[in-house]
Short mmCIF file of C-alpha atoms and ligand atoms in Angstrom, two decimals:
data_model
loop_
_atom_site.label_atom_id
_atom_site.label_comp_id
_atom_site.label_asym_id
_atom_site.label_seq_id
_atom_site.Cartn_x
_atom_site.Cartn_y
_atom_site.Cartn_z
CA UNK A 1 -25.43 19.01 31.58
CA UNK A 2 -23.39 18.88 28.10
CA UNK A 3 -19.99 17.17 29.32
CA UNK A 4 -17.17 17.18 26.71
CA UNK A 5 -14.46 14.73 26.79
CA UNK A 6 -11.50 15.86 28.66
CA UNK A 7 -7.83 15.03 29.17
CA UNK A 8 -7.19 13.48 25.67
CA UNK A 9 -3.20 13.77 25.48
CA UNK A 10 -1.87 14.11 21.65
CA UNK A 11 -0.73 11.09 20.28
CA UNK A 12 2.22 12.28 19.13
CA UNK A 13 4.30 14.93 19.78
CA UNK A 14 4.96 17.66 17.31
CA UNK A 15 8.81 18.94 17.71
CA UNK A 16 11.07 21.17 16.27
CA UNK A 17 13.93 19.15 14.78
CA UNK A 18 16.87 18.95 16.27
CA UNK A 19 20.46 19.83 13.92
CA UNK A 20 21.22 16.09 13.73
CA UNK A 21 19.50 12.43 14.05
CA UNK A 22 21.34 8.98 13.06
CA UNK A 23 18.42 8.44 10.56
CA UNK A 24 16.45 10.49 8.96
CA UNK A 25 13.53 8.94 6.90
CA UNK A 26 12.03 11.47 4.75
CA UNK A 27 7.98 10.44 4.38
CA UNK A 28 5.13 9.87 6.99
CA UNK A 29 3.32 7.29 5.28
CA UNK A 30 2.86 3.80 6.21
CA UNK A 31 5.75 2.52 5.11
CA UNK A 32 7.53 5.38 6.56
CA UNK A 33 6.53 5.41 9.85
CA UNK A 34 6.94 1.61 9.92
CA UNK A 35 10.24 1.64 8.96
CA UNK A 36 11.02 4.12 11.88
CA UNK A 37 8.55 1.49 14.24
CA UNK A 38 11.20 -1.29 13.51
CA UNK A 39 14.40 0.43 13.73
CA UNK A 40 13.19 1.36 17.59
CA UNK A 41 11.96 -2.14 17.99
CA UNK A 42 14.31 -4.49 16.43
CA UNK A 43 17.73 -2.38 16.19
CA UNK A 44 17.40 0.02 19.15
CA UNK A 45 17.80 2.62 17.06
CA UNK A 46 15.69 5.89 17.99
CA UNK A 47 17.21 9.06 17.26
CA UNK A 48 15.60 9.03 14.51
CA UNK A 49 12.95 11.46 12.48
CA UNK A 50 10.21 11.29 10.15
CA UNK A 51 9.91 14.44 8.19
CA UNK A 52 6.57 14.75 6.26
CA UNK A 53 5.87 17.51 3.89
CA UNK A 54 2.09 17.65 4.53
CA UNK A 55 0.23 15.40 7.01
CA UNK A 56 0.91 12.62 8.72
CA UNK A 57 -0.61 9.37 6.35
CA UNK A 58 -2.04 12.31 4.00
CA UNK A 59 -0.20 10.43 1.02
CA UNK A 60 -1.82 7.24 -0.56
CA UNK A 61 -1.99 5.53 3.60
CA UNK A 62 -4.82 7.38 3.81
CA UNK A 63 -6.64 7.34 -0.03
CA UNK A 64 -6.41 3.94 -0.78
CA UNK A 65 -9.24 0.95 -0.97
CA UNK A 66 -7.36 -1.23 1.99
CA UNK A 67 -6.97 -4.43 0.44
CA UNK A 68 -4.57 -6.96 1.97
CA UNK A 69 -3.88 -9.94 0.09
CA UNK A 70 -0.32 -12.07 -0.25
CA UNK A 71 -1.67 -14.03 -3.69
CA UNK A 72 1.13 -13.49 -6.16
CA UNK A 73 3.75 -15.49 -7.90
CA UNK A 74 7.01 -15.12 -7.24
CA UNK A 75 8.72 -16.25 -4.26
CA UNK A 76 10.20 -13.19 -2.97
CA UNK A 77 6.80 -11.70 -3.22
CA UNK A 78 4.92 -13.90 -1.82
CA UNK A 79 7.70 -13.70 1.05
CA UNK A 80 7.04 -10.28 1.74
CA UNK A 81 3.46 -9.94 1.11
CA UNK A 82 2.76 -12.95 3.29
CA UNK A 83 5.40 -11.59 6.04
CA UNK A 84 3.20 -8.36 5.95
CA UNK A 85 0.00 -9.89 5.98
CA UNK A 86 0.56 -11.98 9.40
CA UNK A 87 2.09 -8.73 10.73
CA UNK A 88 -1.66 -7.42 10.15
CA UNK A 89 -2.92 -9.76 12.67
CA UNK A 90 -1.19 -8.74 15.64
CA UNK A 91 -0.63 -4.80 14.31
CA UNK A 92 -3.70 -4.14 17.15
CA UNK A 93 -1.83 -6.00 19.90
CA UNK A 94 1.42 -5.09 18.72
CA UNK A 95 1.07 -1.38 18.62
CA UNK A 96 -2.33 -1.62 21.30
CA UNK A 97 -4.25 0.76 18.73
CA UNK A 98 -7.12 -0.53 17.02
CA UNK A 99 -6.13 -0.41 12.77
CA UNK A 100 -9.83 -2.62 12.62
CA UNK A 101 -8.09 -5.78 10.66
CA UNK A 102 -10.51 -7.63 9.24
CA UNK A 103 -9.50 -11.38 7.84
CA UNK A 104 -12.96 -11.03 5.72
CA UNK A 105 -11.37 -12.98 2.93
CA UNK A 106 -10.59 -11.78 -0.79
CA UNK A 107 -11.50 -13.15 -4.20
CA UNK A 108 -10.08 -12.35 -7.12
CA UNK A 109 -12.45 -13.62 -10.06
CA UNK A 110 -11.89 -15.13 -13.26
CA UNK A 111 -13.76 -14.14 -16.14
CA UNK A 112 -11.45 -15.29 -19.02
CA UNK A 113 -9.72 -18.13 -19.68
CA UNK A 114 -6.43 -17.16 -19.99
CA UNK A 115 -7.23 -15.45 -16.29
CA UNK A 116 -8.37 -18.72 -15.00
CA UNK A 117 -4.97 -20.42 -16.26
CA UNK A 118 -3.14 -17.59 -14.52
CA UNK A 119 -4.94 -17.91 -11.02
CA UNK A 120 -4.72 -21.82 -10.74
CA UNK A 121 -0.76 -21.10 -11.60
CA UNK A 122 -1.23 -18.76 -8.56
CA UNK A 123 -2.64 -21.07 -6.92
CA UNK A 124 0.08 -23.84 -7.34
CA UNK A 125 2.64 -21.29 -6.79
CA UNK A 126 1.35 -20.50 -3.45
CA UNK A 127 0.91 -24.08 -2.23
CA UNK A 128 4.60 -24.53 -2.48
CA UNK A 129 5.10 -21.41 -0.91
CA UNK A 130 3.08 -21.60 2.13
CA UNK A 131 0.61 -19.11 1.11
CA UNK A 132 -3.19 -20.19 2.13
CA UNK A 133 -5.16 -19.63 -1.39
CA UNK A 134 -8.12 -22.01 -3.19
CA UNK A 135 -9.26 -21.36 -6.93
CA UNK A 136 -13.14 -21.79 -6.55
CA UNK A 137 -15.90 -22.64 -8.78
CA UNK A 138 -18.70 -20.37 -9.40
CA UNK A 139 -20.89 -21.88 -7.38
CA UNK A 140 -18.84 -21.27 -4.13
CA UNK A 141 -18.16 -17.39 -5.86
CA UNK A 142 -21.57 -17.18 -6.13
CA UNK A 143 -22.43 -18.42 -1.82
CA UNK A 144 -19.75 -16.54 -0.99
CA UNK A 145 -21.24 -13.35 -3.44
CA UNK A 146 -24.69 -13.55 -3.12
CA UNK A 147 -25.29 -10.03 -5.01
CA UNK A 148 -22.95 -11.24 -7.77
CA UNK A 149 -24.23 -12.01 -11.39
CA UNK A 150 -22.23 -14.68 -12.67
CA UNK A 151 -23.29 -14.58 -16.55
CA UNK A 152 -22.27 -10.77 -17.07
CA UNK A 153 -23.08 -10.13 -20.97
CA UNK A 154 -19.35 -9.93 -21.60
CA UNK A 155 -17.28 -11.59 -19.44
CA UNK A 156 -18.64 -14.64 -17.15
CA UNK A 157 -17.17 -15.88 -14.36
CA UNK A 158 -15.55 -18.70 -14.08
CA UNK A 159 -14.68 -19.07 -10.65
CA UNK A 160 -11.90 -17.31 -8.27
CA UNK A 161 -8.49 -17.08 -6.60
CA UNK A 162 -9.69 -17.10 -3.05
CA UNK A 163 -7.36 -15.64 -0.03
CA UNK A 164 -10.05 -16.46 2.96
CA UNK A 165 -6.71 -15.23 5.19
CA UNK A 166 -6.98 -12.02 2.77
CA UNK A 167 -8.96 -8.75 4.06
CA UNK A 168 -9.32 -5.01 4.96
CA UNK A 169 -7.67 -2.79 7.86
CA UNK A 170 -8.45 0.81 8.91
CA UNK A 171 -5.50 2.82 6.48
CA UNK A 172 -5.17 6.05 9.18
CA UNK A 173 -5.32 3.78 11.80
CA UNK A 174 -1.96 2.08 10.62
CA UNK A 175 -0.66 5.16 10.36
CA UNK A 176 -2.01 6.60 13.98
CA UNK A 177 -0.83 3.83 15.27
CA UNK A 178 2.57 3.44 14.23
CA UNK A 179 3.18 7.29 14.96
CA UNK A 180 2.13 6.77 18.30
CA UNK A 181 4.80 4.20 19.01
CA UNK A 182 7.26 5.90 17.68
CA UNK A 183 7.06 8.77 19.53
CA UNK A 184 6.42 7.27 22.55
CA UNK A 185 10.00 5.47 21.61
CA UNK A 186 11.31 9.14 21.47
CA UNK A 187 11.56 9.92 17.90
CA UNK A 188 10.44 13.21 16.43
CA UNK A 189 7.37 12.94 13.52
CA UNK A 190 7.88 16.06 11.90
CA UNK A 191 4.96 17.01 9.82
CA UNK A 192 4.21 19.93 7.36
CA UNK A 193 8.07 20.14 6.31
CA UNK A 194 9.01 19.20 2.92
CA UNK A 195 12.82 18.14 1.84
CA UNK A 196 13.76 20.12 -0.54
CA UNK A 197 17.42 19.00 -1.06
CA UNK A 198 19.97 16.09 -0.21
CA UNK A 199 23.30 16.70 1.04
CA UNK A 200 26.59 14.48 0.99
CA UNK A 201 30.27 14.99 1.47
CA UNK A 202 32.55 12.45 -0.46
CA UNK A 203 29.68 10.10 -1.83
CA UNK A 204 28.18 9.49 1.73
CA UNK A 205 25.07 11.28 2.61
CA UNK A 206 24.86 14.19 5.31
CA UNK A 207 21.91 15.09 6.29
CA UNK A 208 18.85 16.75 4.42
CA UNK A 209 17.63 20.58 3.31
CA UNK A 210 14.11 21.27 4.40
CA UNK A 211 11.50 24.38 4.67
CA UNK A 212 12.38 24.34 8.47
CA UNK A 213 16.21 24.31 7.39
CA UNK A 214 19.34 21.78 7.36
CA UNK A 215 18.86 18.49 9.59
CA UNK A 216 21.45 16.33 9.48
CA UNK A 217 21.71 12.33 9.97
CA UNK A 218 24.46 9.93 9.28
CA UNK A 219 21.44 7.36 7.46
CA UNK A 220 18.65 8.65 5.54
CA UNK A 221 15.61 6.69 4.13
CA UNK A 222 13.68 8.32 1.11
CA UNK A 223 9.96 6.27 1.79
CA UNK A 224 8.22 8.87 -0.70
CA UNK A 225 5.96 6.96 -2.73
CA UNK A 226 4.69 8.65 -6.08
CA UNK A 227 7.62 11.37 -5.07
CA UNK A 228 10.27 9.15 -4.98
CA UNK A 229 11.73 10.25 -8.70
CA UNK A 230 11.97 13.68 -7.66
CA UNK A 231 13.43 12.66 -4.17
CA UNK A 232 15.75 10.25 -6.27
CA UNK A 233 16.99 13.67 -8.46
CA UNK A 234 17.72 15.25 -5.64
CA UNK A 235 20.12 12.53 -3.72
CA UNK A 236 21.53 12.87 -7.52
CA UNK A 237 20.84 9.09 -9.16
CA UNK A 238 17.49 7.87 -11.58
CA UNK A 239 14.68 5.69 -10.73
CA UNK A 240 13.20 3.25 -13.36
CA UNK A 241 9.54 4.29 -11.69
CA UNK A 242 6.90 6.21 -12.82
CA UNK A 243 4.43 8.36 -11.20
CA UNK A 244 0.38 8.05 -12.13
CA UNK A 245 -2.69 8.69 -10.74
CA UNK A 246 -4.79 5.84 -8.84
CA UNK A 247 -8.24 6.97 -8.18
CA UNK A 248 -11.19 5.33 -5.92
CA UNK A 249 -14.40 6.34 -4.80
CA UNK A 250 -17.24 5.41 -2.27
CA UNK A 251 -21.23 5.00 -2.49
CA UNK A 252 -23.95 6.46 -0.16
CA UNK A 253 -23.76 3.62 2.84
CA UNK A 254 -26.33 1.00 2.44
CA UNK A 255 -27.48 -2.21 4.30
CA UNK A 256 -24.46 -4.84 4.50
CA UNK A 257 -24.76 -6.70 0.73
CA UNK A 258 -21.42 -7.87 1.00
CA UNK A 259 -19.16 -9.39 3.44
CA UNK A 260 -15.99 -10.25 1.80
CA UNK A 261 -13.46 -8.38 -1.31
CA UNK A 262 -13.68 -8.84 -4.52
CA UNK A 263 -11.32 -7.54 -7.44
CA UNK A 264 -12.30 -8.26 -10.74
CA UNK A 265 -9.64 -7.64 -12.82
CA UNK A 266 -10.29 -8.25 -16.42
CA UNK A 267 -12.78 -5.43 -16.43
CA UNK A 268 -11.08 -3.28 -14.18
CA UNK A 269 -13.12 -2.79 -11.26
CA UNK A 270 -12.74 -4.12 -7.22
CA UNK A 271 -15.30 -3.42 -4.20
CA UNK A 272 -16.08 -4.06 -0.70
CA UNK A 273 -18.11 -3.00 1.80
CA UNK A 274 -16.79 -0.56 4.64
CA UNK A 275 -17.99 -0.97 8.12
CA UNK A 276 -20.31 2.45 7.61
CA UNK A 277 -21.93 0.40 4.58
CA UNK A 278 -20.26 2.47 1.89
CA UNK A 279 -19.44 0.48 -1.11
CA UNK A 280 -15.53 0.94 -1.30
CA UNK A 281 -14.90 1.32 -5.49
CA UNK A 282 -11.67 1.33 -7.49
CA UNK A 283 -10.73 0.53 -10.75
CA UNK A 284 -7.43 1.11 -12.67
CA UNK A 285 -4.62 3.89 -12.91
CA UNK A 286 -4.74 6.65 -15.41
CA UNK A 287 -2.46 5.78 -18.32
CA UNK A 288 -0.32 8.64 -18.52
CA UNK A 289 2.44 10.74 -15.75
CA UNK A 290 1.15 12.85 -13.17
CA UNK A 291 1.44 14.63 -9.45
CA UNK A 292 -2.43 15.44 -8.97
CA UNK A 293 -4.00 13.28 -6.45
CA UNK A 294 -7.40 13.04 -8.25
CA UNK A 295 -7.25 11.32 -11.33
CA UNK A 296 -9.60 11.58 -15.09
CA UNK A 297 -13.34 11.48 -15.11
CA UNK A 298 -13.39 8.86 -18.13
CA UNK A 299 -11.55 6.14 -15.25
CA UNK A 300 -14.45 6.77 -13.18
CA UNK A 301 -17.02 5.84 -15.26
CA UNK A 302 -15.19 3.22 -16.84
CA UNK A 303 -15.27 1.43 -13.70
CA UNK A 304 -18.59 1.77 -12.98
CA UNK A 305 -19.71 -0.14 -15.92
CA UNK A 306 -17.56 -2.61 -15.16
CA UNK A 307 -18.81 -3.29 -12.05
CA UNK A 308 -22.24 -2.75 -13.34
CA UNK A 309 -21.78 -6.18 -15.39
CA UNK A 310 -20.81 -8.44 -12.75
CA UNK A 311 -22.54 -6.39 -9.89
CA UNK A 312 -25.88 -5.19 -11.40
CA UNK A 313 -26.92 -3.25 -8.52
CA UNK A 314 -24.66 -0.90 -8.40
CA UNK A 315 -26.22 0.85 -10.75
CA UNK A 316 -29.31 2.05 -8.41
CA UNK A 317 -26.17 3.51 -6.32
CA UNK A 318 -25.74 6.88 -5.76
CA UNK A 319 -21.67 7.61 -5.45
CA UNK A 320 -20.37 10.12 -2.49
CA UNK A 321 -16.56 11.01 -2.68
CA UNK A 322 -13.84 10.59 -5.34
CA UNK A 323 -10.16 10.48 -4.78
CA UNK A 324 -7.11 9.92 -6.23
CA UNK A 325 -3.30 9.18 -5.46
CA UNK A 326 0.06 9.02 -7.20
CA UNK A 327 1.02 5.80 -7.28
CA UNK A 328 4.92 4.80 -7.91
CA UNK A 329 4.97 2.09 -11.06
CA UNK A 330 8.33 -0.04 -11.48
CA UNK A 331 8.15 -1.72 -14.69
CA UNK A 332 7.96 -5.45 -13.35
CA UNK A 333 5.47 -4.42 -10.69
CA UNK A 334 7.35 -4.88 -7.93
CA UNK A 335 8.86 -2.92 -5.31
CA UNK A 336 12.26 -1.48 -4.63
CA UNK A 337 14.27 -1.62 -1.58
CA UNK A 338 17.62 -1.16 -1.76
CA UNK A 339 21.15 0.59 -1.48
CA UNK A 340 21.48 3.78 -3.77
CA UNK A 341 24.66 4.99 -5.68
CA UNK A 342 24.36 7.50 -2.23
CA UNK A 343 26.57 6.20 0.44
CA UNK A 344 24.38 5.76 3.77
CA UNK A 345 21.36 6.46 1.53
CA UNK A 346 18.75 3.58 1.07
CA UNK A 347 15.29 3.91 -0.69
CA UNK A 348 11.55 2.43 -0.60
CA UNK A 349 9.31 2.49 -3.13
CA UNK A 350 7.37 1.65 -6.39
CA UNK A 351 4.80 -0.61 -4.20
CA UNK A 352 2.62 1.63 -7.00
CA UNK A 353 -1.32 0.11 -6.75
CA UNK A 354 -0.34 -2.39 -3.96
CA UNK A 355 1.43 -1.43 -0.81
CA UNK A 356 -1.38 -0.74 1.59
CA UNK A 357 -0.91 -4.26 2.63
CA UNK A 358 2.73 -4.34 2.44
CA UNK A 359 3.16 -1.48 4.80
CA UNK A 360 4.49 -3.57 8.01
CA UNK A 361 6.28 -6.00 5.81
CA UNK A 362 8.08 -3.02 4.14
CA UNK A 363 8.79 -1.78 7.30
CA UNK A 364 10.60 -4.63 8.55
CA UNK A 365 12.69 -5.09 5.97
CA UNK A 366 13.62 -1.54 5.39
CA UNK A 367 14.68 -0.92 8.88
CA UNK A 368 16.69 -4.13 8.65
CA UNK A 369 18.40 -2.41 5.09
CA UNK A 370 18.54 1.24 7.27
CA UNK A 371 20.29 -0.52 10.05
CA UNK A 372 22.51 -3.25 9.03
CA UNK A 373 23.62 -1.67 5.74
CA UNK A 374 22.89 -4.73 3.78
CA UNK A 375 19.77 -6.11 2.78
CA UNK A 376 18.34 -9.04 4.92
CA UNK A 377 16.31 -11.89 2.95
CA UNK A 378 12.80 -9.98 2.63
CA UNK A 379 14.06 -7.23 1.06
CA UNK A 380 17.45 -8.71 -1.26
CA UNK A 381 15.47 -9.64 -4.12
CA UNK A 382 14.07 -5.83 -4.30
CA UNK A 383 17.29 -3.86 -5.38
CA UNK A 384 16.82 -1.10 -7.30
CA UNK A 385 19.50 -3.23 -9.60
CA UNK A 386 17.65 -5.70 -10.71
CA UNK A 387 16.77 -3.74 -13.77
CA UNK A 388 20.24 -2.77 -14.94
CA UNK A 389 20.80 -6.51 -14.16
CA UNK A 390 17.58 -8.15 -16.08
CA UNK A 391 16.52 -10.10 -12.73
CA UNK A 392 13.05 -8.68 -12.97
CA UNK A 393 10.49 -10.06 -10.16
CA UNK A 394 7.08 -10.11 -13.12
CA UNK A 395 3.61 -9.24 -10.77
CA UNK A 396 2.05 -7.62 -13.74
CA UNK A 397 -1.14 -10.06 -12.66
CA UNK A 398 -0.84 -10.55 -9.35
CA UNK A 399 -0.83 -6.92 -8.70
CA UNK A 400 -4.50 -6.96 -10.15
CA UNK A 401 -5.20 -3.25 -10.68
CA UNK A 402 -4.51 -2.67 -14.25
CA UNK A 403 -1.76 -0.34 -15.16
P1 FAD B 1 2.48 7.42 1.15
O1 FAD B 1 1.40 7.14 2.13
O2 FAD B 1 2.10 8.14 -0.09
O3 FAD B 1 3.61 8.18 1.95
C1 FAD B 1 4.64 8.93 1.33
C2 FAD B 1 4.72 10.26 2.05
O4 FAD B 1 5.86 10.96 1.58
C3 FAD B 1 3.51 11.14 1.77
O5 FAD B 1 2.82 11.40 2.99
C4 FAD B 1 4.11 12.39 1.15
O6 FAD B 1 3.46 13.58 1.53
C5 FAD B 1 5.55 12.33 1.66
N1 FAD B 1 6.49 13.11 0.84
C6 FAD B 1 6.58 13.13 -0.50
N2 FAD B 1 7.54 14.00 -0.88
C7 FAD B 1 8.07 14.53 0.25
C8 FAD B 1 9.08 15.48 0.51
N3 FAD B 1 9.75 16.11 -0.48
N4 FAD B 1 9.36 15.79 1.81
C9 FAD B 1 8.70 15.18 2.84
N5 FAD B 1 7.71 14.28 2.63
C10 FAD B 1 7.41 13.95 1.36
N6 FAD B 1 -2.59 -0.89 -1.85
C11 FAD B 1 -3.08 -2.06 -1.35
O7 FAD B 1 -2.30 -2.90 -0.88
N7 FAD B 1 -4.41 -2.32 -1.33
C12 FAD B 1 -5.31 -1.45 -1.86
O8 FAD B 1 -6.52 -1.71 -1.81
C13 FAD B 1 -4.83 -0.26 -2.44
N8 FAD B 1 -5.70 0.61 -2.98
C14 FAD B 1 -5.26 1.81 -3.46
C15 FAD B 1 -6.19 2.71 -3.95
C16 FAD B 1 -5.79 3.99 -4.34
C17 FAD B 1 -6.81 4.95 -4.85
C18 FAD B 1 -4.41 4.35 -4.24
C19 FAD B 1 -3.95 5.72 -4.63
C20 FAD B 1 -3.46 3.43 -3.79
C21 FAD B 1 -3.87 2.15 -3.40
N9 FAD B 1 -2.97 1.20 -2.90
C22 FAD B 1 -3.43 0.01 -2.39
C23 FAD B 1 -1.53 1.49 -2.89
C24 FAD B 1 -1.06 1.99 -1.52
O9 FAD B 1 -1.89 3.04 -1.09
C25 FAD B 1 0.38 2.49 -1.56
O10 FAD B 1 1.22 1.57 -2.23
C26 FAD B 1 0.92 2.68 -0.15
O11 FAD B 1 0.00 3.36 0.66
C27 FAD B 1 2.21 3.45 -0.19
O12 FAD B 1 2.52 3.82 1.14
P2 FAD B 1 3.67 4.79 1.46
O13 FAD B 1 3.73 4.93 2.92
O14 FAD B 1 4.90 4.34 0.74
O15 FAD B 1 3.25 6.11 0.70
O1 PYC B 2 -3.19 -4.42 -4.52
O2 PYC B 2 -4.92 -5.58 -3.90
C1 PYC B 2 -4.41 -4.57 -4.37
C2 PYC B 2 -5.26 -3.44 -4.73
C3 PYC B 2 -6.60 -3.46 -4.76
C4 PYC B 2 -6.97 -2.21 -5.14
C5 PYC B 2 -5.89 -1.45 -5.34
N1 PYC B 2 -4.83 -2.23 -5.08
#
């Protein structure tokens, strides 16, 4: 007979929120729910809740393409990223839930020659920074690439910035997973309850008004992504970050073609291959403000073509889902973390195109912010300051998706 599985517990509780928590960290994304992870695990500190206005990892943690790379140029990036990225290879052990990394190596091609000046900088750069990356020649793009045509009719390529430490990881997985430890630490994930309003008494922040009422905390986090201007109005101080669409899509599966990423940025288009043998597609954000999580129809086909140049049979594909997300765009590209003119009040954000493979790193160093009250040496570089102050951390290439 027909047996069903039985006696799967939830795996995580869904509470009613208590009046008061020492932190509060408004957001159930990745970075979120990270940040909560480490402030159990490295501070102690567990009354604490995540309150999510829709789903748990419904935000970009679940739309985005998975690509986890620490290539870029600055120091205090390539800090971070890199931080992050060797979190990713214990995350399984770590939190004992699969998230499926897989070290499958990422390329990012050069097909001018201004872009192959930029990626042997990179290159350099990361040498001196302890970051494993190799600019290749074609013909290694091309073993590595078999399906790849390397004389596209507009732009050829000319070799590649090569992570081989670089890869993919299952996005709700990091998300599952994190939840699960954190409320097996005792926290409360509260899901389907939006903030609607900060509170503060004499500059220092008191706790925040939701659809399920006041909650109070003595800390509070804002890890909101593309909401974080509207959070930011509502703790009463301005964000230099914008909000856009970021859009990817996936093919009908198909026989593995493909066994590493590749982003090629000059024409605006990156793929891999997911383990169901859908080819994984995304291209650049939409040029103009927005809050709906699908993105145009000219971006779409845009990218298409691209990749039609340098991967020629994509265009005997037949495409399954589209998708978008609001992505949170500081002008130099990089993220915030960082104090806010809120006492007790820290923020997380404008990771915009990139932070899917930031999302432990973040976490780390935003529960180190949350807890100590001062910024530890992953996250100092990041204040929101920096752009009142001129000390702008440039990613514009590194970060890869055009925007
Ligand atoms: P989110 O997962 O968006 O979490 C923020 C949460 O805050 C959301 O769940 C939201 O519902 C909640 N929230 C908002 N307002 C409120 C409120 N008022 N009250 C309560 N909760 C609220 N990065 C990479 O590194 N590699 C990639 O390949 C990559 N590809 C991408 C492809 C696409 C199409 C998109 C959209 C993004 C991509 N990114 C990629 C970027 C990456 O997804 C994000 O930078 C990252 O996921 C941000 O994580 P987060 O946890 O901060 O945000
Ligand atoms: O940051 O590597 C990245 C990325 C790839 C696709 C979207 N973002």
């Amino acid at each position: 007979a027909f047996r069903q599985h039985t006696g799967w517990g939830r795996a995580w509780a869904s509470p009613e929120p208590r009046k008061s928590y020492d932190v509060i960290i408004v957001g159930a994304g990745g970075h979120g729910l990270a940040t909560a992870y480490y402030l159990g695990k490295r501070y102690g500190i567990k009354n604490v809740a995540i309150i999510e206005k829709g789903w748990l990892g419904g935000g970009n943690t679940g739309r985005n393409t998975t690509i986890i790379r620490s290539n870029y140029l600055q120091d205090p990036s390539a800090a971070i990223y890199e931080k992050s990225r060797s979190l990713y290879e214990t995350m399984s052990q770590d939190l004992n839930y699969n998230v499926m990394f897989s070290p499958r190596g990422v390329m990012m091609l050069a097909q001018t020659e201004h872009e192959k000046r930029g990626y042997l900088r990179t290159e350099r750069a990361n040498a001196l920074q302890g970051v494993e990356t190799r600019f290749i020649s074609p013909a290694e793009v091309k073993k590595l690439v078999p399906i790849i045509n390397l004389d596209g009719p507009r732009y050829p390529v000319l070799g590649a910035l090569w992570q081989a430490r670089g890869g993919t990881a299952r996005h709700d997985a990091v998300a599952w997973g994190y939840a699960r430890a954190c409320s097996a630490m005792g926290m409360h994930v509260i899901e389907q309850c939006a903030v609607t309003g900060v509170t503060s008494e004499n500059g220092m922040v008191t706790g925040v008004n939701t659809t399920k009422g006041h909650i109070g905390c003595k800390k509070l986090g804002i890890v909101v992504a593309g909401h974080s201007g509207a959070l930011a109005d509502m703790a009463g101080f301005r964000l230099p970050v914008e909000s856009v669409a970021l859009q990817a899509l996936v093919s009908e599966p198909i026989k593995p073609c493909m066994d590493v990423v590749v982003m090629a940025n000059t024409v605006h288009g990156y793929m891999s291959q997911s383990d169901k043998g859908e080819m994984v597609i995304g291209g650049g954000a939409d040029g103009f403000n927005n809050y709906t999580q699908r993105g145009s129809w000219h971006h779409i086909e845009e990218t298409v073509r691209a990749l039609v140049e340098t991967f020629p049979m994509v265009s005997r594909l037949k495409m399954l889902r589209q998708w978008g997300g609001i992505v949170d765009m500081t002008g130099d590209r990089s993220p915030i973390i960082s104090k806010t003119p809120l006492g007790n009040c820290f923020i997380n954000c404008g990771w915009g195109t990139g932070g899917f493979k930031a999302t432990p790193g973040s976490g780390y160093a935003m529960a180190e912010l949350v807890a100590k009250g001062e910024p530890g040496p992953l996250a100092e570089a990041f204040s929101m300051y920096r752009f009142r102050e001129g000390r702008f951390i440039d990613e514009s290439v590194a970060a890869g998706v055009a925007h």
